[in-house]
Amino acid sequence: MKTFYIETYGCQMNIVDSEIVTSILLRNGYLYSDSIQNADIILLNTCSIREHAEDRVKARIRQINSLKKSNPNIKIGIIGCMAESLKEKLLNELPMLDLLAGPDVYRNLPEILSEVDRDNKIINTMLSEDETYSDILPTRYDTNGISAYVSIMRGCNNFCSYCVVPYTRGRERSRNVESIVDEVTSLAQQGFKEITLLGQNVNSYNYIETNFPLLLNILAEQFPQILFRFATSHPKDLSIELIETIAKYQNIAKSFHLPVQSGSDAILKKMNRKYTIDEYLEKVKLLRSAIPDITISTDIICGFSGETEDDHKQTIELMKEVKYFFAFMFKYSERPNTVASRKYADNVDEQTKTRRLNEIIDLQQKISYELNKQDIGKTYKVLVEGTSKKNNKEIFGRNSQNKVIVFPGDISMKGEFVNVEVVDCTSATLIGRLKN
Ligand code: SF4
């Protein structure tokens, strides 16, 4: 029997995809290996969202090739977004690769691997209009046994001008409700306590007559012991109905990831984000008036094509106004085949991008610290996830607002919801003590 090893890069969707691939290969007689040294098949599940992510994978493949040199029977494959976006180019650049498989052909991996076994190099990057892997229960080897991701949809129709996802993951399609409920039922039976529903734009989930708020309703009612989170949301699709649903249920997390990308209307237009800052702020206001204790996080790209100093200042002003508790912040990285790569020059120099990125990171740290200080004295229900990396006498978890809280405690509490009073903080972490 052949063994396989998967290394996962990129977003949470890729983690789920690796779990789906693991299931498919196990069903077909392959054995899972958590060690690259013992594997006959080495798969890298990849990300194309930034050039840096691709460079990391290429460097890793060259490193892995040393294993293949000592054992030529080893097969190496790239699966996921990089396979989809680079295709033959990748095989030319990295001739040691045996297979490239896009995100919609994982069901065919057993046949692809049989072909590869006959020393053929295989590229299969067909995109599908309906593949959701709804019938495949992901196999979760790399898990804390408490938190799990459940994919509810795949692909994206938004075509933000900088983004490669609609090309690597295809058009949007929603998974059927019954299969989602079945997967959550199985996770609940296994003792999982927190489930994050995933999709590129979960707000536009729609399966026959079930939209995203309705799906959340069904899950929150049926699984009161589970805390539900979700990611990611497009601001244009955030509805009142969704806000009301989050407000209604204790077991839907009071934390919302609302990617803004830029504080400038001119840049948002070039990014094809389909909202203005005023419209975005209106959504923030609606969220906060309906759910006063909600935390909001975001994504920001700095140095997009044509971004002026004034555009950058508008981003800074927006950050000060919204007061995100957390932000993913990146320098713009032009991706091949996107609208932006064809229409707009990547014309903000590297030094300016770096300076602007540092400015927003510094600002975000200050805002996070200020917001965290306001939590001192408050008590939160926290799901214990594990032992603190810095001190093994401390444990950590997250509250409904998605803030990490570290506090003295015993690991036997892992998986329990406990009450923790915040006594101190840094910009990244709350520090607490157990409260009865
Ligand atoms: S919403 Fe925009 S940024 Fe998000 S995956 Fe779709 S195209 Fe990419």
Short mmCIF file of C-alpha atoms and ligand atoms in Angstrom, two decimals:
data_model
loop_
_atom_site.label_atom_id
_atom_site.label_comp_id
_atom_site.label_asym_id
_atom_site.label_seq_id
_atom_site.Cartn_x
_atom_site.Cartn_y
_atom_site.Cartn_z
CA MET A 1 0.00 0.00 0.00
CA LYS A 2 1.27 3.49 -0.83
CA THR A 3 1.48 6.21 1.79
CA PHE A 4 0.76 9.89 1.19
CA TYR A 5 1.74 13.06 2.98
CA ILE A 6 0.05 16.47 2.50
CA GLU A 7 1.50 19.84 3.33
CA THR A 8 -1.03 22.69 3.36
CA TYR A 9 -0.41 26.34 2.50
CA GLY A 10 -2.74 29.33 2.44
CA CYS A 11 -6.24 29.84 3.72
CA GLN A 12 -8.69 27.87 5.86
CA MET A 13 -10.37 26.60 2.66
CA ASN A 14 -7.13 24.84 1.83
CA ILE A 15 -7.09 23.15 5.23
CA VAL A 16 -10.56 21.74 4.47
CA ASP A 17 -9.47 20.73 0.97
CA SER A 18 -6.53 18.78 2.41
CA GLU A 19 -8.97 17.01 4.73
CA ILE A 20 -11.17 16.16 1.70
CA VAL A 21 -8.15 14.88 -0.27
CA THR A 22 -7.15 12.79 2.76
CA SER A 23 -10.63 11.22 2.83
CA ILE A 24 -10.61 10.47 -0.89
CA LEU A 25 -7.19 8.82 -0.78
CA LEU A 26 -7.98 6.80 2.36
CA ARG A 27 -11.17 5.50 0.73
CA ASN A 28 -9.08 4.39 -2.22
CA GLY A 29 -6.62 2.34 -0.25
CA TYR A 30 -3.81 4.82 0.35
CA LEU A 31 -2.31 5.22 3.82
CA TYR A 32 -1.92 8.57 5.54
CA SER A 33 1.53 9.55 6.78
CA ASP A 34 2.22 12.51 9.07
CA SER A 35 5.90 12.26 8.17
CA ILE A 36 7.29 13.33 4.82
CA GLN A 37 10.21 10.91 5.23
CA ASN A 38 7.93 7.85 5.10
CA ALA A 39 5.71 8.94 2.23
CA ASP A 40 5.56 7.49 -1.28
CA ILE A 41 3.43 10.42 -2.46
CA ILE A 42 4.08 14.00 -1.35
CA LEU A 43 1.35 16.54 -2.10
CA LEU A 44 1.59 20.27 -1.51
CA ASN A 45 -1.80 21.96 -1.33
CA THR A 46 -0.98 25.46 -2.47
CA CYS A 47 -2.03 29.09 -2.47
CA SER A 48 -1.73 31.65 -5.28
CA ILE A 49 -3.08 34.70 -3.52
CA ARG A 50 0.34 36.38 -3.25
CA GLU A 51 3.58 35.95 -5.12
CA HIS A 52 5.36 35.31 -1.84
CA ALA A 53 3.13 32.27 -1.16
CA GLU A 54 4.02 30.79 -4.56
CA ASP A 55 7.74 31.42 -4.04
CA ARG A 56 7.62 29.57 -0.72
CA VAL A 57 6.05 26.51 -2.34
CA LYS A 58 8.58 26.50 -5.20
CA ALA A 59 11.46 26.65 -2.71
CA ARG A 60 9.89 23.83 -0.73
CA ILE A 61 9.53 21.63 -3.83
CA ARG A 62 13.25 22.09 -4.61
CA GLN A 63 14.02 21.07 -1.04
CA ILE A 64 11.74 18.01 -1.22
CA ASN A 65 13.46 16.98 -4.44
CA SER A 66 16.43 15.81 -2.35
CA LEU A 67 14.17 12.98 -1.06
CA LYS A 68 13.30 12.07 -4.63
CA LYS A 69 16.97 11.99 -5.57
CA SER A 70 17.63 9.32 -2.95
CA ASN A 71 14.39 7.49 -3.79
CA PRO A 72 13.26 8.05 -7.42
CA ASN A 73 9.99 6.16 -6.74
CA ILE A 74 8.66 9.06 -4.68
CA LYS A 75 5.99 11.07 -6.51
CA ILE A 76 5.61 14.79 -5.89
CA GLY A 77 2.48 16.75 -6.71
CA ILE A 78 1.14 20.26 -6.45
CA ILE A 79 -2.58 20.48 -5.86
CA GLY A 80 -4.88 23.48 -5.34
CA CYS A 81 -4.66 27.07 -6.50
CA MET A 82 -1.09 27.12 -7.83
CA ALA A 83 -1.73 24.07 -9.98
CA GLU A 84 -4.80 25.80 -11.35
CA SER A 85 -3.21 29.16 -12.07
CA LEU A 86 0.22 28.11 -13.36
CA LYS A 87 -0.45 24.75 -15.05
CA GLU A 88 2.30 23.77 -17.59
CA LYS A 89 4.44 26.73 -16.56
CA LEU A 90 4.87 25.12 -13.16
CA LEU A 91 5.89 21.79 -14.66
CA ASN A 92 8.46 23.53 -16.88
CA GLU A 93 9.89 25.41 -13.94
CA LEU A 94 9.88 22.42 -11.58
CA PRO A 95 10.49 19.30 -13.70
CA MET A 96 10.71 17.09 -10.61
CA LEU A 97 6.89 17.41 -10.25
CA ASP A 98 4.81 14.39 -11.24
CA LEU A 99 1.34 15.82 -11.01
CA LEU A 100 -0.66 19.02 -10.92
CA ALA A 101 -4.30 18.84 -9.81
CA GLY A 102 -6.68 21.79 -9.49
CA PRO A 103 -9.18 22.20 -6.62
CA ASP A 104 -12.11 20.66 -8.51
CA VAL A 105 -10.51 17.35 -9.53
CA TYR A 106 -9.69 15.81 -6.16
CA ARG A 107 -12.13 12.95 -6.80
CA ASN A 108 -9.89 11.95 -9.71
CA LEU A 109 -6.72 11.82 -7.63
CA PRO A 110 -6.69 7.99 -7.37
CA GLU A 111 -6.78 7.69 -11.20
CA ILE A 112 -4.25 10.50 -11.55
CA LEU A 113 -1.92 8.73 -9.12
CA SER A 114 -2.27 5.44 -11.03
CA GLU A 115 -1.20 7.23 -14.20
CA VAL A 116 1.68 8.86 -12.36
CA ASP A 117 2.70 5.39 -11.18
CA ARG A 118 3.13 4.45 -14.83
CA ASP A 119 5.64 7.31 -15.03
CA ASN A 120 3.33 9.72 -16.84
CA LYS A 121 3.26 13.33 -15.76
CA ILE A 122 -0.34 14.46 -15.28
CA ILE A 123 -1.92 17.91 -15.31
CA ASN A 124 -5.62 18.05 -14.53
CA THR A 125 -6.99 21.48 -13.76
CA MET A 126 -10.57 21.21 -15.00
CA LEU A 127 -12.88 23.55 -13.12
CA SER A 128 -16.37 22.40 -12.30
CA GLU A 129 -19.64 24.30 -12.08
CA ASP A 130 -21.13 22.08 -9.41
CA GLU A 131 -18.44 20.23 -7.45
CA THR A 132 -18.83 20.88 -3.71
CA TYR A 133 -17.54 17.52 -2.36
CA SER A 134 -20.77 17.53 -0.35
CA ASP A 135 -20.81 13.73 0.08
CA ILE A 136 -17.23 13.51 1.34
CA LEU A 137 -16.76 13.69 5.07
CA PRO A 138 -13.34 15.34 5.57
CA THR A 139 -10.78 13.35 7.56
CA ARG A 140 -9.29 15.60 10.22
CA TYR A 141 -5.90 14.34 11.36
CA ASP A 142 -4.41 17.69 12.27
CA THR A 143 -6.99 18.90 14.78
CA ASN A 144 -7.26 19.94 18.41
CA GLY A 145 -10.52 17.95 18.61
CA ILE A 146 -12.43 21.12 19.57
CA SER A 147 -12.54 23.44 16.56
CA ALA A 148 -13.31 22.41 13.00
CA TYR A 149 -13.88 24.06 9.64
CA VAL A 150 -16.87 23.11 7.52
CA SER A 151 -16.93 24.23 3.90
CA ILE A 152 -20.39 25.44 2.84
CA MET A 153 -19.59 26.77 -0.62
CA ARG A 154 -16.80 26.97 -3.18
CA GLY A 155 -15.62 29.49 -5.73
CA CYS A 156 -16.40 33.17 -6.14
CA ASN A 157 -18.29 35.35 -8.62
CA ASN A 158 -17.07 38.72 -7.42
CA PHE A 159 -13.98 39.22 -9.58
CA CYS A 160 -12.25 41.79 -7.43
CA SER A 161 -9.72 43.09 -9.93
CA TYR A 162 -6.64 42.04 -7.91
CA CYS A 163 -7.85 38.55 -6.97
CA VAL A 164 -6.97 35.24 -8.54
CA VAL A 165 -9.60 33.18 -6.68
CA PRO A 166 -12.39 33.24 -9.32
CA TYR A 167 -9.83 31.84 -11.80
CA THR A 168 -8.30 29.23 -9.48
CA ARG A 169 -11.47 28.10 -7.71
CA GLY A 170 -14.08 28.81 -10.35
CA ARG A 171 -17.62 30.08 -10.03
CA GLU A 172 -19.58 30.18 -6.82
CA ARG A 173 -21.62 27.11 -5.82
CA SER A 174 -23.30 26.26 -2.54
CA ARG A 175 -23.25 22.91 -0.83
CA ASN A 176 -26.57 21.26 -0.03
CA VAL A 177 -28.00 21.95 3.43
CA GLU A 178 -28.50 18.32 4.38
CA SER A 179 -24.85 17.43 3.86
CA ILE A 180 -23.75 20.42 5.96
CA VAL A 181 -26.11 19.37 8.78
CA ASP A 182 -24.81 15.78 8.52
CA GLU A 183 -21.20 16.93 8.80
CA VAL A 184 -21.96 19.16 11.79
CA THR A 185 -23.87 16.28 13.41
CA SER A 186 -20.83 14.05 13.02
CA LEU A 187 -18.54 16.73 14.48
CA ALA A 188 -20.88 17.31 17.42
CA GLN A 189 -20.92 13.57 18.11
CA GLN A 190 -17.12 13.57 18.12
CA GLY A 191 -17.13 16.33 20.76
CA PHE A 192 -16.21 19.35 18.64
CA LYS A 193 -17.38 22.59 20.28
CA GLU A 194 -16.68 25.29 17.71
CA ILE A 195 -17.35 25.20 13.99
CA THR A 196 -16.29 27.80 11.43
CA LEU A 197 -18.41 27.77 8.28
CA LEU A 198 -16.23 28.54 5.31
CA GLY A 199 -16.61 29.98 1.85
CA GLN A 200 -15.01 32.73 -0.22
CA ASN A 201 -18.15 34.77 0.36
CA VAL A 202 -20.45 32.98 2.80
CA ASN A 203 -22.96 35.86 2.70
CA SER A 204 -23.99 34.79 -0.78
CA TYR A 205 -24.56 31.13 0.23
CA ASN A 206 -27.76 30.01 -1.46
CA TYR A 207 -28.96 26.46 -1.81
CA ILE A 208 -32.44 26.21 -3.34
CA GLU A 209 -34.44 28.25 -0.81
CA THR A 210 -31.88 28.45 1.96
CA ASN A 211 -29.76 31.58 2.17
CA PHE A 212 -26.93 32.11 4.63
CA PRO A 213 -28.98 33.60 7.52
CA LEU A 214 -31.42 30.70 7.22
CA LEU A 215 -28.58 28.15 7.21
CA LEU A 216 -27.16 29.77 10.34
CA ASN A 217 -30.62 29.66 11.93
CA ILE A 218 -30.97 25.96 11.21
CA LEU A 219 -27.52 25.15 12.63
CA ALA A 220 -27.78 27.41 15.69
CA GLU A 221 -31.16 25.88 16.62
CA GLN A 222 -30.16 22.30 15.99
CA PHE A 223 -26.76 22.46 17.72
CA PRO A 224 -27.09 24.74 20.77
CA GLN A 225 -23.89 23.29 22.28
CA ILE A 226 -21.76 24.40 19.30
CA LEU A 227 -20.36 27.90 18.84
CA PHE A 228 -20.60 28.88 15.17
CA ARG A 229 -18.22 31.24 13.40
CA PHE A 230 -17.99 31.97 9.69
CA ALA A 231 -15.63 33.47 7.12
CA THR A 232 -15.39 35.35 4.82
CA SER A 233 -18.01 37.99 4.10
CA HIS A 234 -18.25 40.48 1.27
CA PRO A 235 -19.53 43.83 2.61
CA LYS A 236 -21.95 44.29 -0.29
CA ASP A 237 -23.79 41.08 0.70
CA LEU A 238 -24.07 41.70 4.43
CA SER A 239 -27.83 41.82 5.02
CA ILE A 240 -30.04 42.99 7.87
CA GLU A 241 -31.39 39.44 8.03
CA LEU A 242 -27.88 38.14 8.75
CA ILE A 243 -27.25 40.78 11.42
CA GLU A 244 -30.54 39.87 13.11
CA THR A 245 -29.64 36.19 13.04
CA ILE A 246 -26.26 36.81 14.68
CA ALA A 247 -27.93 38.99 17.32
CA LYS A 248 -30.60 36.35 18.00
CA TYR A 249 -28.40 33.38 18.86
CA GLN A 250 -25.97 33.09 21.78
CA ASN A 251 -24.14 30.35 19.91
CA ILE A 252 -23.28 32.47 16.86
CA ALA A 253 -20.00 34.25 17.58
CA LYS A 254 -20.12 37.99 18.11
CA SER A 255 -17.25 38.69 15.77
CA PHE A 256 -17.42 39.70 12.12
CA HIS A 257 -14.67 39.65 9.51
CA LEU A 258 -15.58 42.42 7.06
CA PRO A 259 -12.75 42.92 4.54
CA VAL A 260 -12.54 46.56 3.45
CA GLN A 261 -9.26 46.43 1.45
CA SER A 262 -8.91 50.23 1.16
CA GLY A 263 -10.31 53.41 2.72
CA SER A 264 -10.44 55.21 -0.63
CA ASP A 265 -13.47 55.11 -2.94
CA ALA A 266 -11.22 55.63 -5.97
CA ILE A 267 -9.13 52.56 -5.08
CA LEU A 268 -12.20 50.49 -4.19
CA LYS A 269 -13.61 51.26 -7.62
CA LYS A 270 -10.41 50.11 -9.33
CA MET A 271 -10.46 47.02 -7.13
CA ASN A 272 -14.05 46.34 -8.31
CA ARG A 273 -15.19 45.96 -4.71
CA LYS A 274 -18.73 47.20 -5.51
CA TYR A 275 -19.21 49.39 -2.39
CA THR A 276 -18.20 52.86 -1.29
CA ILE A 277 -16.74 53.71 2.09
CA ASP A 278 -20.04 55.35 3.09
CA GLU A 279 -21.91 52.14 2.30
CA TYR A 280 -19.30 50.12 4.18
CA LEU A 281 -19.57 52.37 7.23
CA GLU A 282 -23.34 52.03 7.13
CA LYS A 283 -22.93 48.24 7.45
CA VAL A 284 -20.53 48.69 10.36
CA LYS A 285 -23.10 50.95 12.04
CA LEU A 286 -25.89 48.43 11.54
CA LEU A 287 -23.74 45.64 12.99
CA ARG A 288 -22.78 47.67 16.04
CA SER A 289 -26.24 49.01 16.78
CA ALA A 290 -27.80 45.53 16.63
CA ILE A 291 -24.92 43.76 18.41
CA PRO A 292 -23.11 46.23 20.70
CA ASP A 293 -20.48 43.73 21.88
CA ILE A 294 -19.48 42.62 18.36
CA THR A 295 -15.84 42.88 17.27
CA ILE A 296 -14.99 43.65 13.67
CA SER A 297 -11.85 42.58 11.82
CA THR A 298 -10.74 43.28 8.27
CA ASP A 299 -8.27 42.79 5.40
CA ILE A 300 -6.32 45.74 3.99
CA ILE A 301 -4.17 45.83 0.86
CA CYS A 302 -1.77 48.75 0.69
CA GLY A 303 0.03 50.04 -2.38
CA PHE A 304 -2.57 48.94 -4.94
CA SER A 305 -2.10 50.40 -8.42
CA GLY A 306 -2.25 54.20 -8.36
CA GLU A 307 -2.70 54.45 -4.58
CA THR A 308 -1.76 58.03 -3.68
CA GLU A 309 -0.66 59.39 -0.34
CA ASP A 310 -4.17 60.76 0.03
CA ASP A 311 -5.74 57.34 -0.64
CA HIS A 312 -3.43 55.89 2.01
CA LYS A 313 -4.46 58.59 4.49
CA GLN A 314 -8.10 57.73 3.85
CA THR A 315 -7.32 54.11 4.82
CA ILE A 316 -5.73 55.37 8.02
CA GLU A 317 -8.77 57.55 8.76
CA LEU A 318 -11.10 54.62 8.14
CA MET A 319 -9.11 52.41 10.53
CA LYS A 320 -9.33 55.09 13.21
CA GLU A 321 -13.07 55.42 12.68
CA VAL A 322 -14.01 51.72 12.59
CA LYS A 323 -11.49 50.58 15.21
CA TYR A 324 -10.94 47.04 14.00
CA PHE A 325 -9.91 44.66 16.74
CA PHE A 326 -7.69 42.84 14.24
CA ALA A 327 -6.59 43.23 10.61
CA PHE A 328 -4.76 41.17 8.01
CA MET A 329 -2.59 43.75 6.25
CA PHE A 330 -0.58 43.14 3.08
CA LYS A 331 1.34 44.92 0.36
CA TYR A 332 -0.32 44.63 -3.04
CA SER A 333 1.11 41.75 -5.03
CA GLU A 334 0.13 41.66 -8.71
CA ARG A 335 -1.22 38.27 -9.74
CA PRO A 336 -1.04 37.03 -13.33
CA ASN A 337 -4.29 36.81 -15.34
CA THR A 338 -6.25 39.10 -13.05
CA VAL A 339 -8.03 42.19 -14.40
CA ALA A 340 -5.67 44.41 -12.40
CA SER A 341 -2.62 42.80 -14.02
CA ARG A 342 -4.05 43.57 -17.46
CA LYS A 343 -5.48 47.03 -16.81
CA TYR A 344 -3.50 48.67 -14.03
CA ALA A 345 0.24 49.08 -13.58
CA ASP A 346 1.74 47.89 -10.29
CA ASN A 347 3.18 51.37 -9.94
CA VAL A 348 3.59 52.03 -6.22
CA ASP A 349 7.27 51.46 -5.52
CA GLU A 350 8.33 48.81 -3.00
CA GLN A 351 9.73 51.31 -0.51
CA THR A 352 6.45 53.26 -0.41
CA LYS A 353 4.44 50.03 -0.07
CA THR A 354 6.61 48.95 2.86
CA ARG A 355 6.38 52.33 4.57
CA ARG A 356 2.59 52.44 4.20
CA LEU A 357 2.27 48.86 5.41
CA ASN A 358 4.37 49.65 8.49
CA GLU A 359 2.22 52.70 9.19
CA ILE A 360 -1.01 50.75 9.13
CA ILE A 361 0.46 47.88 11.15
CA ASP A 362 1.63 50.34 13.83
CA LEU A 363 -1.76 52.00 13.90
CA GLN A 364 -3.58 48.68 14.12
CA GLN A 365 -1.44 47.60 17.06
CA LYS A 366 -2.30 50.79 18.92
CA ILE A 367 -6.02 50.37 18.19
CA SER A 368 -5.97 46.70 19.23
CA TYR A 369 -4.22 47.61 22.47
CA GLU A 370 -6.70 50.41 23.24
CA LEU A 371 -9.65 48.10 22.58
CA ASN A 372 -8.11 45.30 24.65
CA LYS A 373 -7.61 47.70 27.58
CA GLN A 374 -11.34 48.39 27.51
CA ASP A 375 -11.92 44.67 28.18
CA ILE A 376 -10.07 44.76 31.52
CA GLY A 377 -12.55 43.98 34.28
CA LYS A 378 -15.01 42.23 31.94
CA THR A 379 -15.79 38.52 32.23
CA TYR A 380 -16.10 36.35 29.12
CA LYS A 381 -17.13 32.82 28.37
CA VAL A 382 -14.03 31.22 26.83
CA LEU A 383 -13.63 27.92 24.98
CA VAL A 384 -10.36 26.40 26.22
CA GLU A 385 -8.20 25.31 23.28
CA GLY A 386 -4.85 24.30 24.77
CA THR A 387 -1.73 25.13 26.74
CA SER A 388 -0.08 28.51 26.25
CA LYS A 389 3.09 28.28 24.14
CA LYS A 390 4.94 30.65 26.46
CA ASN A 391 4.04 29.14 29.82
CA ASN A 392 2.86 25.58 30.37
CA LYS A 393 1.08 26.55 33.59
CA GLU A 394 -1.26 28.71 31.51
CA ILE A 395 -4.02 27.74 29.11
CA PHE A 396 -5.68 29.75 26.38
CA GLY A 397 -8.91 30.00 24.46
CA ARG A 398 -11.04 32.50 22.56
CA ASN A 399 -14.18 34.32 23.55
CA SER A 400 -17.20 34.80 21.33
CA GLN A 401 -15.56 38.04 20.08
CA ASN A 402 -12.67 35.93 18.74
CA LYS A 403 -10.12 37.42 21.13
CA VAL A 404 -7.43 35.14 22.52
CA ILE A 405 -7.35 35.01 26.33
CA VAL A 406 -4.46 33.43 28.27
CA PHE A 407 -4.98 32.50 31.91
CA PRO A 408 -3.62 30.20 34.63
CA GLY A 409 -5.36 26.84 34.47
CA ASP A 410 -5.12 23.14 33.86
CA ILE A 411 -5.17 21.50 30.44
CA SER A 412 -7.88 19.13 31.71
CA MET A 413 -10.24 22.04 30.97
CA LYS A 414 -9.51 21.76 27.24
CA GLY A 415 -12.78 21.75 25.32
CA GLU A 416 -14.77 23.35 28.15
CA PHE A 417 -16.44 26.75 28.16
CA VAL A 418 -15.21 28.59 31.27
CA ASN A 419 -15.73 32.10 32.63
CA VAL A 420 -12.61 34.24 32.58
CA GLU A 421 -12.16 37.75 33.93
CA VAL A 422 -9.76 39.96 31.96
CA VAL A 423 -7.09 41.43 34.25
CA ASP A 424 -4.48 42.70 31.79
CA CYS A 425 -3.66 42.73 28.07
CA THR A 426 -1.19 43.25 25.26
CA SER A 427 -2.16 44.41 21.77
CA ALA A 428 -2.59 40.78 20.67
CA THR A 429 -3.81 38.96 23.78
CA LEU A 430 -6.06 39.35 26.78
CA ILE A 431 -4.71 38.06 30.07
CA GLY A 432 -7.24 36.71 32.52
CA ARG A 433 -8.11 34.66 35.57
CA LEU A 434 -10.69 31.96 35.99
CA LYS A 435 -13.95 33.01 37.56
CA ASN A 436 -16.46 30.64 39.07
S1 SF4 B 1 -14.69 38.36 -2.93
FE1 SF4 B 1 -13.05 39.31 -4.16
S2 SF4 B 1 -11.22 39.03 -2.86
FE2 SF4 B 1 -12.75 37.59 -2.08
S3 SF4 B 1 -12.35 35.68 -3.19
FE3 SF4 B 1 -13.90 36.77 -4.36
S4 SF4 B 1 -12.77 37.92 -5.91
FE4 SF4 B 1 -11.28 37.30 -4.32
#
